[in-house]
mmCIF file of C-alpha atoms in Angstrom:
data_model
loop_
_atom_site.group_PDB
_atom_site.id
_atom_site.type_symbol
_atom_site.label_atom_id
_atom_site.label_comp_id
_atom_site.label_asym_id
_atom_site.label_seq_id
_atom_site.Cartn_x
_atom_site.Cartn_y
_atom_site.Cartn_z
ATOM 1 C CA LEU O 23 0.000 0.000 0.000
ATOM 2 C CA ASN O 24 1.398 3.387 -0.980
ATOM 3 C CA TYR O 25 0.827 5.502 2.123
ATOM 4 C CA SER O 26 1.798 8.768 0.482
ATOM 5 C CA TRP O 27 -1.015 8.017 -1.971
ATOM 6 C CA VAL O 28 -3.420 7.551 0.959
ATOM 7 C CA PHE O 29 -2.458 10.938 2.408
ATOM 8 C CA ARG O 30 -2.467 12.709 -0.955
ATOM 9 C CA ASN O 31 -5.895 11.299 -1.720
ATOM 10 C CA ALA O 32 -7.231 12.285 1.695
ATOM 11 C CA PHE O 33 -6.273 15.879 0.896
ATOM 12 C CA SER O 34 -6.843 15.935 -2.855
ATOM 13 C CA ASP O 35 -10.241 14.187 -2.572
ATOM 14 C CA CYS O 36 -11.408 17.207 -0.609
ATOM 15 C CA VAL O 37 -9.813 19.713 -2.975
ATOM 16 C CA GLU O 38 -10.879 18.036 -6.247
ATOM 17 C CA ALA O 39 -14.434 17.568 -5.043
ATOM 18 C CA GLY O 40 -14.599 21.249 -4.222
ATOM 19 C CA LYS O 41 -14.941 20.451 -0.541
ATOM 20 C CA PRO O 42 -13.560 22.854 2.017
ATOM 21 C CA ALA O 43 -10.211 22.178 3.643
ATOM 22 C CA SER O 44 -12.163 21.561 6.839
ATOM 23 C CA GLU O 45 -13.130 18.143 5.452
ATOM 24 C CA PHE O 46 -9.482 17.184 5.237
ATOM 25 C CA ALA O 47 -8.863 18.770 8.638
ATOM 26 C CA ALA O 48 -11.641 16.594 10.067
ATOM 27 C CA ARG O 49 -9.584 13.524 9.113
ATOM 28 C CA VAL O 50 -6.596 14.756 11.154
ATOM 29 C CA HIS O 51 -6.630 13.793 14.830
ATOM 30 C CA PRO O 52 -7.837 16.699 17.012
ATOM 31 C CA GLU O 53 -4.581 16.773 19.025
ATOM 32 C CA GLU O 54 -2.492 17.414 15.905
ATOM 33 C CA ARG O 55 -5.034 19.198 13.725
ATOM 34 C CA ASP O 56 -4.281 22.841 14.544
ATOM 35 C CA GLY O 57 -0.504 22.477 14.211
ATOM 36 C CA LEU O 58 -0.700 20.595 10.918
ATOM 37 C CA ILE O 59 -3.260 22.903 9.306
ATOM 38 C CA GLU O 60 -1.322 25.967 10.476
ATOM 39 C CA ALA O 61 1.888 24.561 8.958
ATOM 40 C CA LEU O 62 0.109 23.724 5.689
ATOM 41 C CA MET O 63 -1.424 27.198 5.414
ATOM 42 C CA SER O 64 1.929 28.788 6.248
ATOM 43 C CA GLN O 65 3.608 26.702 3.532
ATOM 44 C CA ILE O 66 0.980 27.679 0.967
ATOM 45 C CA ALA O 67 1.409 31.342 1.981
ATOM 46 C CA GLY O 68 5.077 31.097 1.048
ATOM 47 C CA LYS O 69 6.739 30.634 4.440
ATOM 48 C CA LEU O 70 9.257 27.819 4.098
ATOM 49 C CA ASN O 71 8.900 25.261 6.863
ATOM 50 C CA THR O 72 11.345 22.375 6.821
ATOM 51 C CA ASP O 73 10.002 20.725 9.984
ATOM 52 C CA LEU O 74 8.955 17.096 10.064
ATOM 53 C CA PHE O 75 5.291 16.689 11.053
ATOM 54 C CA THR O 76 3.899 13.651 12.829
ATOM 55 C CA TYR O 77 0.158 13.235 13.158
ATOM 56 C CA ARG O 78 -2.708 10.772 13.063
ATOM 57 C CA LEU O 79 -5.050 10.557 10.126
ATOM 58 C CA GLN O 80 -8.422 8.853 10.331
ATOM 59 C CA ARG O 81 -8.830 5.958 7.938
ATOM 60 C CA ALA O 82 -12.069 5.079 6.154
ATOM 61 C CA ASP O 83 -12.814 2.388 8.757
ATOM 62 C CA GLY O 84 -12.605 5.006 11.542
ATOM 63 C CA THR O 85 -9.256 3.887 12.979
ATOM 64 C CA TRP O 86 -6.323 6.263 13.389
ATOM 65 C CA GLU O 87 -3.046 5.753 11.611
ATOM 66 C CA TRP O 88 0.191 7.612 12.362
ATOM 67 C CA PHE O 89 1.849 9.500 9.516
ATOM 68 C CA GLN O 90 4.954 11.598 9.160
ATOM 69 C CA GLU O 91 5.455 14.160 6.418
ATOM 70 C CA LYS O 92 7.808 16.808 5.209
ATOM 71 C CA SER O 93 7.526 19.146 2.270
ATOM 72 C CA VAL O 94 9.757 21.565 0.374
ATOM 73 C CA TYR O 95 9.424 24.114 -2.435
ATOM 74 C CA LEU O 96 10.593 23.272 -5.906
ATOM 75 C CA GLY O 97 10.203 26.852 -6.979
ATOM 76 C CA ARG O 98 8.688 30.214 -6.146
ATOM 77 C CA THR O 99 6.994 32.978 -8.058
ATOM 78 C CA GLU O 100 6.745 36.440 -6.524
ATOM 79 C CA GLY O 101 7.354 35.101 -3.030
ATOM 80 C CA ALA O 102 4.768 32.329 -3.204
ATOM 81 C CA PRO O 103 5.516 28.709 -3.982
ATOM 82 C CA TYR O 104 4.351 27.456 -7.350
ATOM 83 C CA ARG O 105 5.193 23.870 -6.503
ATOM 84 C CA ILE O 106 5.422 22.157 -3.128
ATOM 85 C CA VAL O 107 6.620 18.572 -3.027
ATOM 86 C CA GLY O 108 6.273 16.455 0.045
ATOM 87 C CA VAL O 109 6.855 12.987 1.331
ATOM 88 C CA CYS O 110 4.347 11.359 3.604
ATOM 89 C CA GLN O 111 4.652 7.887 5.033
ATOM 90 C CA SER O 112 2.861 5.739 7.546
ATOM 91 C CA ILE O 113 4.786 5.283 10.770
ATOM 92 C CA GLN O 114 2.082 3.134 12.350
ATOM 93 C CA ASN O 115 4.398 0.131 12.774
ATOM 94 C CA HIS O 116 7.008 2.378 14.408
ATOM 95 C CA LYS O 117 4.384 3.698 16.828
ATOM 96 C CA ILE O 118 3.268 0.168 17.698
ATOM 97 C CA VAL O 119 6.877 -0.833 18.399
ATOM 98 C CA GLU O 120 7.354 2.367 20.434
ATOM 99 C CA GLN O 121 4.230 1.617 22.508
ATOM 100 C CA ASN O 122 5.423 -1.955 23.091
ATOM 101 C CA LEU O 123 8.856 -0.703 24.169
ATOM 102 C CA ILE O 124 7.304 1.807 26.565
ATOM 103 C CA ALA O 125 5.101 -0.923 28.050
ATOM 104 C CA ALA O 126 8.124 -3.234 28.393
ATOM 105 C CA ARG O 127 10.124 -0.437 30.050
ATOM 106 C CA ASP O 128 7.266 0.235 32.477
ATOM 107 C CA ARG O 129 7.017 -3.478 33.336
ATOM 108 C CA ALA O 130 10.785 -3.641 33.875
ATOM 109 C CA GLN O 131 10.690 -0.582 36.143
ATOM 110 C CA GLU O 132 7.837 -2.096 38.166
ATOM 111 C CA SER O 133 9.734 -5.377 38.387
ATOM 112 C CA ASP O 134 12.824 -3.517 39.597
ATOM 113 C CA ARG O 135 10.749 -1.669 42.193
ATOM 114 C CA LEU O 136 9.233 -4.929 43.440
ATOM 115 C CA LYS O 137 12.664 -6.589 43.538
ATOM 116 C CA SER O 138 14.081 -3.703 45.579
ATOM 117 C CA ALA O 139 11.148 -3.840 48.006
ATOM 118 C CA PHE O 140 11.586 -7.605 48.334
ATOM 119 C CA LEU O 141 15.334 -7.300 48.994
ATOM 120 C CA THR O 142 14.757 -4.562 51.563
ATOM 121 C CA ASN O 143 12.179 -6.696 53.334
ATOM 122 C CA ILE O 144 14.194 -9.929 53.195
ATOM 123 C CA SER O 145 17.318 -8.090 54.339
ATOM 124 C CA HIS O 146 15.433 -6.903 57.426
ATOM 125 C CA GLU O 147 14.036 -10.396 58.036
ATOM 126 C CA ILE O 148 17.555 -11.861 57.922
ATOM 127 C CA ARG O 149 19.342 -9.121 59.887
ATOM 128 C CA THR O 150 17.041 -9.258 62.930
ATOM 129 C CA PRO O 151 17.668 -12.925 63.856
ATOM 130 C CA LEU O 152 21.331 -12.692 62.800
ATOM 131 C CA ASN O 153 21.877 -9.792 65.178
ATOM 132 C CA ALA O 154 20.548 -11.931 68.050
ATOM 133 C CA ILE O 155 22.661 -14.928 67.011
ATOM 134 C CA VAL O 156 25.847 -12.899 66.680
ATOM 135 C CA GLY O 157 25.212 -10.913 69.867
ATOM 136 C CA PHE O 158 24.470 -13.905 72.079
ATOM 137 C CA SER O 159 27.288 -15.933 70.501
ATOM 138 C CA ASP O 160 29.722 -13.160 71.467
ATOM 139 C CA LEU O 161 28.393 -13.262 75.019
ATOM 140 C CA LEU O 162 29.024 -17.022 75.138
ATOM 141 C CA SER O 163 32.696 -16.540 74.307
ATOM 142 C CA ASP O 164 33.257 -15.822 78.014
ATOM 143 C CA THR O 165 30.670 -17.691 80.086
ATOM 144 C CA SER O 166 32.440 -17.007 83.397
ATOM 145 C CA ALA O 167 30.480 -13.760 83.848
ATOM 146 C CA PHE O 168 27.095 -15.543 83.587
ATOM 147 C CA THR O 169 25.140 -18.131 85.531
ATOM 148 C CA GLU O 170 24.343 -21.497 83.992
ATOM 149 C CA GLU O 171 20.703 -20.408 83.715
ATOM 150 C CA GLU O 172 21.703 -17.264 81.739
ATOM 151 C CA VAL O 173 23.971 -19.307 79.468
ATOM 152 C CA ALA O 174 21.109 -21.741 78.816
ATOM 153 C CA GLN O 175 18.813 -18.796 78.032
ATOM 154 C CA PHE O 176 21.428 -17.394 75.565
ATOM 155 C CA ILE O 177 21.670 -20.769 73.834
ATOM 156 C CA ALA O 178 17.859 -20.996 73.650
ATOM 157 C CA THR O 179 17.718 -17.513 72.114
ATOM 158 C CA ILE O 180 20.368 -18.488 69.547
ATOM 159 C CA ASN O 181 18.486 -21.697 68.644
ATOM 160 C CA LYS O 182 15.164 -19.819 68.395
ATOM 161 C CA ASN O 183 16.693 -17.249 66.003
ATOM 162 C CA CYS O 184 18.377 -20.011 63.961
ATOM 163 C CA SER O 185 14.952 -21.605 63.567
ATOM 164 C CA LEU O 186 13.498 -18.248 62.470
ATOM 165 C CA LEU O 187 16.201 -17.947 59.810
ATOM 166 C CA LEU O 188 15.599 -21.454 58.492
ATOM 167 C CA ALA O 189 11.785 -21.232 58.565
#
């Protein structure tokens, strides 16, 4: 399918049928309509605009298709262009790929956020019992300062926290 033909026909159908430019404008998505029509009118008035324009154009079935176009003068007469040549192509596939990449990026960012939250949580869950194990193990390095009952309680606390780690 020749997409520049689709665009040209969308515009020239209106012009050749004697329809107002508003009929073509109605086929341009409302978010891009004013900018595109302003650029077209400026170009016709003789103001050179070498910008690349991206916009959506409504197809006959009512769906929107992304297009990109650029035009230049081939010549001028008394300050006004006598011939404007442009290239217009569908970039719908590019937009679909772009949307898929954005969605994949968003999923990856959410996954990274969840991973970070998980690691923060698991780190806390590991550090708490480890602190008790390490602390009470250090105390057991010199049992002479404690009673047998206190030593037994330290060992019980160490075993309890080991069980929490392994659970």
